[in-house]
């Protein structure tokens, strides 16, 4: 099975480290900048919870700045998009070029709207929803620190591929040691992950704390209020979510399970990078505006994170 990982930063490179273990997978790993250049030259090193080295010739490592060979056009059975939210539109165009006519594409990045961007590029028959809770960060170019095991959830989108169509990809994940599951409710899975991200990421980024510190009562109630604002908007969009008490329990569980993590938005702020706020809290505010539901906590957090990183991404 030919699998391409597009936008291979921390998460995508971690997944590449796993998938390279599957002898039935032919892997392409597309990245940019110093990290991409290092992988093209020397391969990829995974440290932390697992130690793996993938030689530069064990996968097809490609660099955005150089471009791709024409002969791989239309050849990929599956494409995983794992870049930052603002790279998903250009990566979807690349997916259009690389995916075979009945191949499958999924975006595992945080945020709202990515599956829709992929559907625009590829058509609904080739797109599924995806989320992941695997944790990774990049200590230096070419090296990824595997910070925590999680799960990959792949989910059905209206008019999209079924579990039977996606089974070869699920099998490739399982063979390579990645925990994964299928859901018949793709958009609800994406919203559930977004609700966790809007609750955790901006508050942790603004206060500079590890996820576990959001369990303190005052920070927790701010995080929960932000999450429930988002849930009200999702329910208006007819997304089926658990009740508020179950959402509160889920938030607590994730904060406990990731208590030692510096969340991705805090990492972006500390590194001086643009954040994903436009695809998280700001996107929730915009969805609410469309249906006349206000989201003041999300609005305030978006404005504050935007002010912290003035050059951060726009829709
Ligand atoms: O963005 C992140 O860092 C993660 O999605 C999560 C779940 C908030 C854990 O840090």
Tab-separated table of C-alpha atoms and ligand atoms in Angstrom:
chain	number	residue	atom	x	y	z
A	1	UNK	CA	0.000	0.000	0.000
A	2	UNK	CA	1.419	3.392	-0.983
A	3	UNK	CA	0.955	5.941	1.813
A	4	UNK	CA	1.990	9.610	1.641
A	5	UNK	CA	2.340	11.810	4.712
A	6	UNK	CA	2.071	15.462	3.689
A	7	UNK	CA	3.169	18.259	6.027
A	8	UNK	CA	5.365	16.020	8.152
A	9	UNK	CA	6.246	18.118	11.200
A	10	UNK	CA	6.245	16.528	14.652
A	11	UNK	CA	3.042	14.480	14.340
A	12	UNK	CA	3.487	13.409	10.699
A	13	UNK	CA	7.103	12.380	11.280
A	14	UNK	CA	6.089	10.372	14.350
A	15	UNK	CA	3.489	8.524	12.262
A	16	UNK	CA	6.141	7.963	9.573
A	17	UNK	CA	8.358	6.383	12.239
A	18	UNK	CA	5.604	3.861	13.019
A	19	UNK	CA	4.491	3.214	9.432
A	20	UNK	CA	8.052	2.565	8.290
A	21	UNK	CA	7.859	-0.605	10.453
A	22	UNK	CA	5.112	-2.004	8.190
A	23	UNK	CA	6.798	-4.029	5.459
A	24	UNK	CA	3.630	-3.806	3.326
A	25	UNK	CA	3.651	0.016	3.290
A	26	UNK	CA	5.578	2.043	0.727
A	27	UNK	CA	6.012	5.388	2.416
A	28	UNK	CA	6.414	8.935	1.108
A	29	UNK	CA	7.162	11.675	3.672
A	30	UNK	CA	6.798	15.269	2.461
A	31	UNK	CA	8.050	18.161	4.549
A	32	UNK	CA	9.792	21.536	4.321
A	33	UNK	CA	12.476	23.673	5.931
A	34	UNK	CA	15.397	22.432	8.049
A	35	UNK	CA	13.474	19.408	9.307
A	36	UNK	CA	12.530	18.280	5.786
A	37	UNK	CA	16.062	18.858	4.483
A	38	UNK	CA	17.550	16.836	7.347
A	39	UNK	CA	15.187	13.918	6.645
A	40	UNK	CA	16.067	13.961	2.924
A	41	UNK	CA	19.783	13.904	3.790
A	42	UNK	CA	19.959	11.636	6.835
A	43	UNK	CA	16.552	10.065	7.462
A	44	UNK	CA	14.451	10.371	10.591
A	45	UNK	CA	15.215	9.664	14.257
A	46	UNK	CA	12.480	9.037	16.838
A	47	UNK	CA	13.434	9.301	20.528
A	48	UNK	CA	11.407	9.230	23.763
A	49	UNK	CA	8.776	6.544	24.309
A	50	UNK	CA	10.251	4.542	21.407
A	51	UNK	CA	13.661	4.731	19.724
A	52	UNK	CA	13.638	4.276	15.937
A	53	UNK	CA	15.923	5.323	13.094
A	54	UNK	CA	14.667	5.374	9.526
A	55	UNK	CA	17.360	5.617	6.878
A	56	UNK	CA	16.976	8.235	4.157
A	57	UNK	CA	16.406	5.435	1.611
A	58	UNK	CA	13.834	3.529	3.702
A	59	UNK	CA	11.067	5.956	2.591
A	60	UNK	CA	10.700	8.513	-0.194
A	61	UNK	CA	11.549	11.725	1.687
A	62	UNK	CA	10.619	14.818	-0.350
A	63	UNK	CA	11.127	18.527	0.233
A	64	UNK	CA	8.544	21.192	-0.576
A	65	UNK	CA	11.239	23.638	-1.672
A	66	UNK	CA	12.495	21.153	-4.323
A	67	UNK	CA	9.190	19.705	-5.573
A	68	UNK	CA	8.066	16.201	-6.476
A	69	UNK	CA	8.864	13.799	-9.322
A	70	UNK	CA	6.030	13.651	-11.913
A	71	UNK	CA	6.020	9.838	-11.988
A	72	UNK	CA	4.377	9.627	-8.540
A	73	UNK	CA	1.321	11.635	-9.665
A	74	UNK	CA	-1.931	9.721	-9.085
A	75	UNK	CA	-0.123	6.813	-7.405
A	76	UNK	CA	-0.963	7.062	-3.685
A	77	UNK	CA	-3.502	4.694	-2.085
A	78	UNK	CA	-3.785	6.812	1.044
A	79	UNK	CA	-2.713	10.311	2.035
A	80	UNK	CA	-2.384	11.621	5.589
A	81	UNK	CA	-2.271	15.408	5.988
A	82	UNK	CA	-0.551	16.339	9.234
A	83	UNK	CA	0.677	19.918	8.734
A	84	UNK	CA	-0.287	23.009	10.724
A	85	UNK	CA	-3.829	24.244	10.024
A	86	UNK	CA	-2.756	27.035	7.663
A	87	UNK	CA	-0.935	24.538	5.403
A	88	UNK	CA	-3.960	22.293	4.778
A	89	UNK	CA	-5.246	24.206	1.711
A	90	UNK	CA	-1.945	23.959	-0.248
A	91	UNK	CA	-1.398	20.378	0.940
A	92	UNK	CA	-4.898	19.479	-0.318
A	93	UNK	CA	-3.861	20.641	-3.805
A	94	UNK	CA	-0.822	18.417	-3.540
A	95	UNK	CA	-3.072	15.533	-2.450
A	96	UNK	CA	-5.191	16.131	-5.566
A	97	UNK	CA	-2.075	15.558	-7.651
A	98	UNK	CA	-0.845	12.464	-5.793
A	99	UNK	CA	-3.950	10.465	-4.857
A	100	UNK	CA	-5.137	7.656	-7.132
A	101	UNK	CA	-8.760	7.878	-8.372
A	102	UNK	CA	-10.215	5.773	-5.525
A	103	UNK	CA	-7.604	6.513	-2.893
A	104	UNK	CA	-8.403	7.852	0.560
A	105	UNK	CA	-7.273	11.117	2.183
A	106	UNK	CA	-7.570	12.206	5.790
A	107	UNK	CA	-6.408	15.271	7.692
A	108	UNK	CA	-5.250	14.585	11.270
A	109	UNK	CA	-4.422	18.201	12.131
A	110	UNK	CA	-6.190	20.152	14.878
A	111	UNK	CA	-9.053	22.441	13.897
A	112	UNK	CA	-12.353	22.856	12.073
A	113	UNK	CA	-12.876	22.872	8.311
A	114	UNK	CA	-10.040	20.612	7.115
A	115	UNK	CA	-12.245	17.764	5.853
A	116	UNK	CA	-14.294	20.349	3.917
A	117	UNK	CA	-11.089	21.731	2.334
A	118	UNK	CA	-10.121	18.189	1.305
A	119	UNK	CA	-13.601	17.486	-0.109
A	120	UNK	CA	-13.320	20.643	-2.257
A	121	UNK	CA	-10.034	19.352	-3.683
A	122	UNK	CA	-10.753	15.618	-3.977
A	123	UNK	CA	-14.523	15.067	-3.900
A	124	UNK	CA	-16.453	13.476	-0.993
A	125	UNK	CA	-15.899	9.898	-2.233
A	126	UNK	CA	-12.181	10.066	-1.305
A	127	UNK	CA	-12.267	11.877	2.060
A	128	UNK	CA	-12.719	10.724	5.653
A	129	UNK	CA	-12.433	12.627	8.960
A	130	UNK	CA	-9.568	12.063	11.367
A	131	UNK	CA	-8.268	13.036	14.786
A	132	UNK	CA	-5.372	11.916	16.923
A	133	UNK	CA	-4.148	12.258	20.477
A	134	UNK	CA	-0.574	11.037	19.818
A	135	UNK	CA	1.885	13.545	21.288
A	136	UNK	CA	5.218	14.585	19.745
A	137	UNK	CA	7.610	17.537	19.588
A	138	UNK	CA	10.765	18.301	17.661
A	139	UNK	CA	13.963	18.842	19.688
A	140	UNK	CA	16.025	19.443	16.510
A	141	UNK	CA	15.656	19.062	12.726
A	142	UNK	CA	15.452	15.380	11.745
A	143	UNK	CA	14.618	14.233	15.293
A	144	UNK	CA	11.173	13.774	16.872
A	145	UNK	CA	10.497	13.224	20.553
A	146	UNK	CA	7.653	10.712	21.011
A	147	UNK	CA	5.880	12.249	24.021
A	148	UNK	CA	2.836	10.086	24.507
A	149	UNK	CA	0.814	7.246	23.094
A	150	UNK	CA	-2.699	8.127	21.993
A	151	UNK	CA	-5.263	6.959	19.491
A	152	UNK	CA	-6.049	7.732	15.880
A	153	UNK	CA	-9.760	7.920	15.094
A	154	UNK	CA	-10.825	7.725	11.451
A	155	UNK	CA	-14.448	8.560	10.806
A	156	UNK	CA	-17.087	8.524	8.138
A	157	UNK	CA	-18.110	11.715	6.369
A	158	UNK	CA	-21.398	12.056	4.505
A	159	UNK	CA	-21.069	10.455	1.026
A	160	UNK	CA	-17.552	9.379	1.968
A	161	UNK	CA	-15.742	6.027	2.000
A	162	UNK	CA	-17.057	3.298	4.338
A	163	UNK	CA	-15.159	1.287	6.941
A	164	UNK	CA	-14.677	-1.483	4.353
A	165	UNK	CA	-12.993	1.005	1.996
A	166	UNK	CA	-10.772	2.309	4.813
A	167	UNK	CA	-9.898	-1.125	6.281
A	168	UNK	CA	-6.548	-1.476	4.404
A	169	UNK	CA	-5.396	1.814	5.988
A	170	UNK	CA	-6.663	0.773	9.447
A	171	UNK	CA	-4.769	-2.532	8.990
A	172	UNK	CA	-1.569	-0.701	8.037
A	173	UNK	CA	-1.856	1.400	11.232
A	174	UNK	CA	-2.455	-1.704	13.347
A	175	UNK	CA	0.469	-3.630	11.772
A	176	UNK	CA	2.779	-0.703	12.527
A	177	UNK	CA	1.729	-0.523	16.198
A	178	UNK	CA	-0.496	2.575	16.012
A	179	UNK	CA	-3.707	2.443	18.068
A	180	UNK	CA	-6.604	3.292	15.777
A	181	UNK	CA	-10.354	2.958	15.569
A	182	UNK	CA	-13.187	3.620	13.162
A	183	UNK	CA	-16.196	5.806	13.887
A	184	UNK	CA	-19.395	6.142	11.865
A	185	UNK	CA	-19.611	9.776	13.084
A	186	UNK	CA	-16.606	11.597	11.636
A	187	UNK	CA	-17.765	15.227	12.140
A	188	UNK	CA	-18.685	14.527	15.802
A	189	UNK	CA	-15.175	13.093	16.395
A	190	UNK	CA	-13.591	16.214	14.891
A	191	UNK	CA	-15.825	18.504	16.980
A	192	UNK	CA	-15.014	16.521	20.136
A	193	UNK	CA	-11.283	17.028	19.569
A	194	UNK	CA	-11.846	20.704	18.709
A	195	UNK	CA	-13.795	21.180	21.969
A	196	UNK	CA	-10.802	19.846	23.908
A	197	UNK	CA	-8.392	22.039	21.954
A	198	UNK	CA	-10.435	25.257	22.382
A	199	UNK	CA	-10.669	24.573	26.125
A	200	UNK	CA	-7.028	23.656	26.708
A	201	UNK	CA	-4.784	25.310	24.133
A	202	UNK	CA	-5.381	29.084	24.438
A	203	UNK	CA	-5.602	29.073	28.239
A	204	UNK	CA	-2.427	26.981	28.582
A	205	UNK	CA	-0.688	29.156	25.958
A	206	UNK	CA	-1.690	32.448	27.621
A	207	UNK	CA	-0.851	31.338	31.146
A	208	UNK	CA	2.281	29.389	30.136
A	209	UNK	CA	1.332	26.254	32.063
A	210	UNK	CA	1.416	22.497	31.456
A	211	UNK	CA	-1.948	20.865	30.689
A	212	UNK	CA	-2.234	19.371	34.197
A	213	UNK	CA	-2.223	22.831	35.797
A	214	UNK	CA	-5.552	23.582	34.087
A	215	UNK	CA	-7.114	21.254	36.657
A	216	UNK	CA	-6.823	24.124	39.218
A	217	UNK	CA	-10.436	25.220	39.884
A	218	UNK	CA	-10.276	28.762	38.437
A	219	UNK	CA	-8.467	27.727	35.226
A	220	UNK	CA	-10.636	24.623	34.915
A	221	UNK	CA	-13.886	26.596	35.092
A	222	UNK	CA	-12.628	28.997	32.372
A	223	UNK	CA	-11.621	26.017	30.203
A	224	UNK	CA	-14.958	24.268	30.755
A	225	UNK	CA	-17.003	27.407	29.979
A	226	UNK	CA	-15.055	27.793	26.716
A	227	UNK	CA	-15.682	24.156	25.833
A	228	UNK	CA	-19.424	24.334	26.565
A	229	UNK	CA	-19.816	27.488	24.421
A	230	UNK	CA	-18.367	25.489	21.526
A	231	UNK	CA	-20.595	22.499	22.299
A	232	UNK	CA	-23.729	24.697	22.110
A	233	UNK	CA	-22.722	25.788	18.602
A	234	UNK	CA	-21.880	22.226	17.500
A	235	UNK	CA	-25.281	20.978	18.715
A	236	UNK	CA	-26.993	23.764	16.725
A	237	UNK	CA	-25.135	22.347	13.700
A	238	UNK	CA	-26.857	19.015	14.550
A	239	UNK	CA	-23.613	17.378	15.652
A	240	UNK	CA	-24.418	14.666	18.177
A	241	UNK	CA	-22.283	15.222	21.295
A	242	UNK	CA	-22.308	13.729	24.800
A	243	UNK	CA	-24.119	15.808	27.480
A	244	UNK	CA	-22.336	18.625	29.346
A	245	UNK	CA	-21.473	16.462	32.351
A	246	UNK	CA	-19.825	13.869	30.105
A	247	UNK	CA	-17.915	16.657	28.297
A	248	UNK	CA	-16.660	17.944	31.660
A	249	UNK	CA	-15.464	14.424	32.596
A	250	UNK	CA	-13.732	14.060	29.204
A	251	UNK	CA	-11.908	17.376	29.714
A	252	UNK	CA	-10.745	16.245	33.160
A	253	UNK	CA	-9.553	12.875	31.786
A	254	UNK	CA	-7.564	14.479	28.943
A	255	UNK	CA	-5.967	17.018	31.302
A	256	UNK	CA	-4.978	14.189	33.630
A	257	UNK	CA	-3.704	11.957	30.808
A	258	UNK	CA	-1.646	14.793	29.246
A	259	UNK	CA	-0.777	16.568	32.524
A	260	UNK	CA	2.947	16.827	31.698
A	261	UNK	CA	2.349	18.146	28.118
A	262	UNK	CA	3.064	21.638	26.952
A	263	UNK	CA	0.158	21.851	24.490
A	264	UNK	CA	0.827	22.582	20.821
A	265	UNK	CA	-0.311	26.225	21.076
A	266	UNK	CA	2.026	26.918	23.990
A	267	UNK	CA	4.858	25.356	21.960
A	268	UNK	CA	3.970	27.606	18.988
A	269	UNK	CA	3.849	30.758	21.131
A	270	UNK	CA	7.192	29.924	22.799
A	271	UNK	CA	8.808	29.254	19.410
A	272	UNK	CA	7.459	32.560	18.007
A	273	UNK	CA	5.372	30.684	15.415
A	274	UNK	CA	1.827	31.545	14.318
A	275	UNK	CA	-0.780	29.564	16.239
A	276	UNK	CA	-3.817	27.533	15.109
A	277	UNK	CA	-6.273	29.884	16.892
A	278	UNK	CA	-7.977	30.841	13.584
A	279	UNK	CA	-9.017	27.185	13.109
A	280	UNK	CA	-9.960	26.612	16.748
A	281	UNK	CA	-11.589	29.300	18.972
A	282	UNK	CA	-11.881	31.853	16.162
A	283	UNK	CA	-13.477	29.286	13.851
A	284	UNK	CA	-15.970	28.424	16.617
A	285	UNK	CA	-16.863	32.131	16.997
A	286	UNK	CA	-17.412	32.408	13.223
A	287	UNK	CA	-19.595	29.258	13.099
A	288	UNK	CA	-21.625	30.745	15.988
A	289	UNK	CA	-22.040	34.077	14.179
A	290	UNK	CA	-23.479	32.266	11.154
A	291	UNK	CA	-26.286	30.822	13.275
A	292	UNK	CA	-26.689	33.721	15.728
A	293	UNK	CA	-25.068	32.080	18.777
A	294	UNK	CA	-22.481	34.187	20.642
A	295	UNK	CA	-19.292	32.696	22.072
A	296	UNK	CA	-17.739	35.456	24.237
A	297	UNK	CA	-15.096	33.296	25.988
A	298	UNK	CA	-13.876	31.983	22.647
A	299	UNK	CA	-13.911	35.508	21.206
A	300	UNK	CA	-11.842	36.891	24.084
A	301	UNK	CA	-9.314	34.044	24.018
A	302	UNK	CA	-8.919	34.390	20.224
A	303	UNK	CA	-8.263	38.116	20.529
A	304	UNK	CA	-5.704	37.586	23.289
A	305	UNK	CA	-3.809	34.822	21.461
A	306	UNK	CA	-3.870	36.903	18.243
A	307	UNK	CA	-2.379	39.825	20.183
A	308	UNK	CA	0.341	37.558	21.546
A	309	UNK	CA	1.360	36.351	18.069
A	310	UNK	CA	0.455	39.208	15.699
A	311	UNK	CA	1.642	37.393	12.589
A	312	UNK	CA	-0.340	34.236	13.281
A	313	UNK	CA	-2.314	32.584	10.530
A	314	UNK	CA	-5.504	33.909	9.019
A	315	UNK	CA	-8.259	31.886	7.384
B	1	LIG	O1	-2.889	20.395	20.731
B	1	LIG	C1	-2.504	19.646	21.664
B	1	LIG	O2	-1.469	19.887	22.336
B	1	LIG	C2	-3.287	18.361	21.946
B	1	LIG	O3	-4.266	18.227	20.959
B	1	LIG	C3	-3.898	18.261	23.344
B	1	LIG	C4	-4.946	17.159	23.368
B	1	LIG	C5	-4.513	19.566	23.797
B	1	LIG	C6	-2.885	17.785	24.358
B	1	LIG	O4	-1.849	18.695	24.603
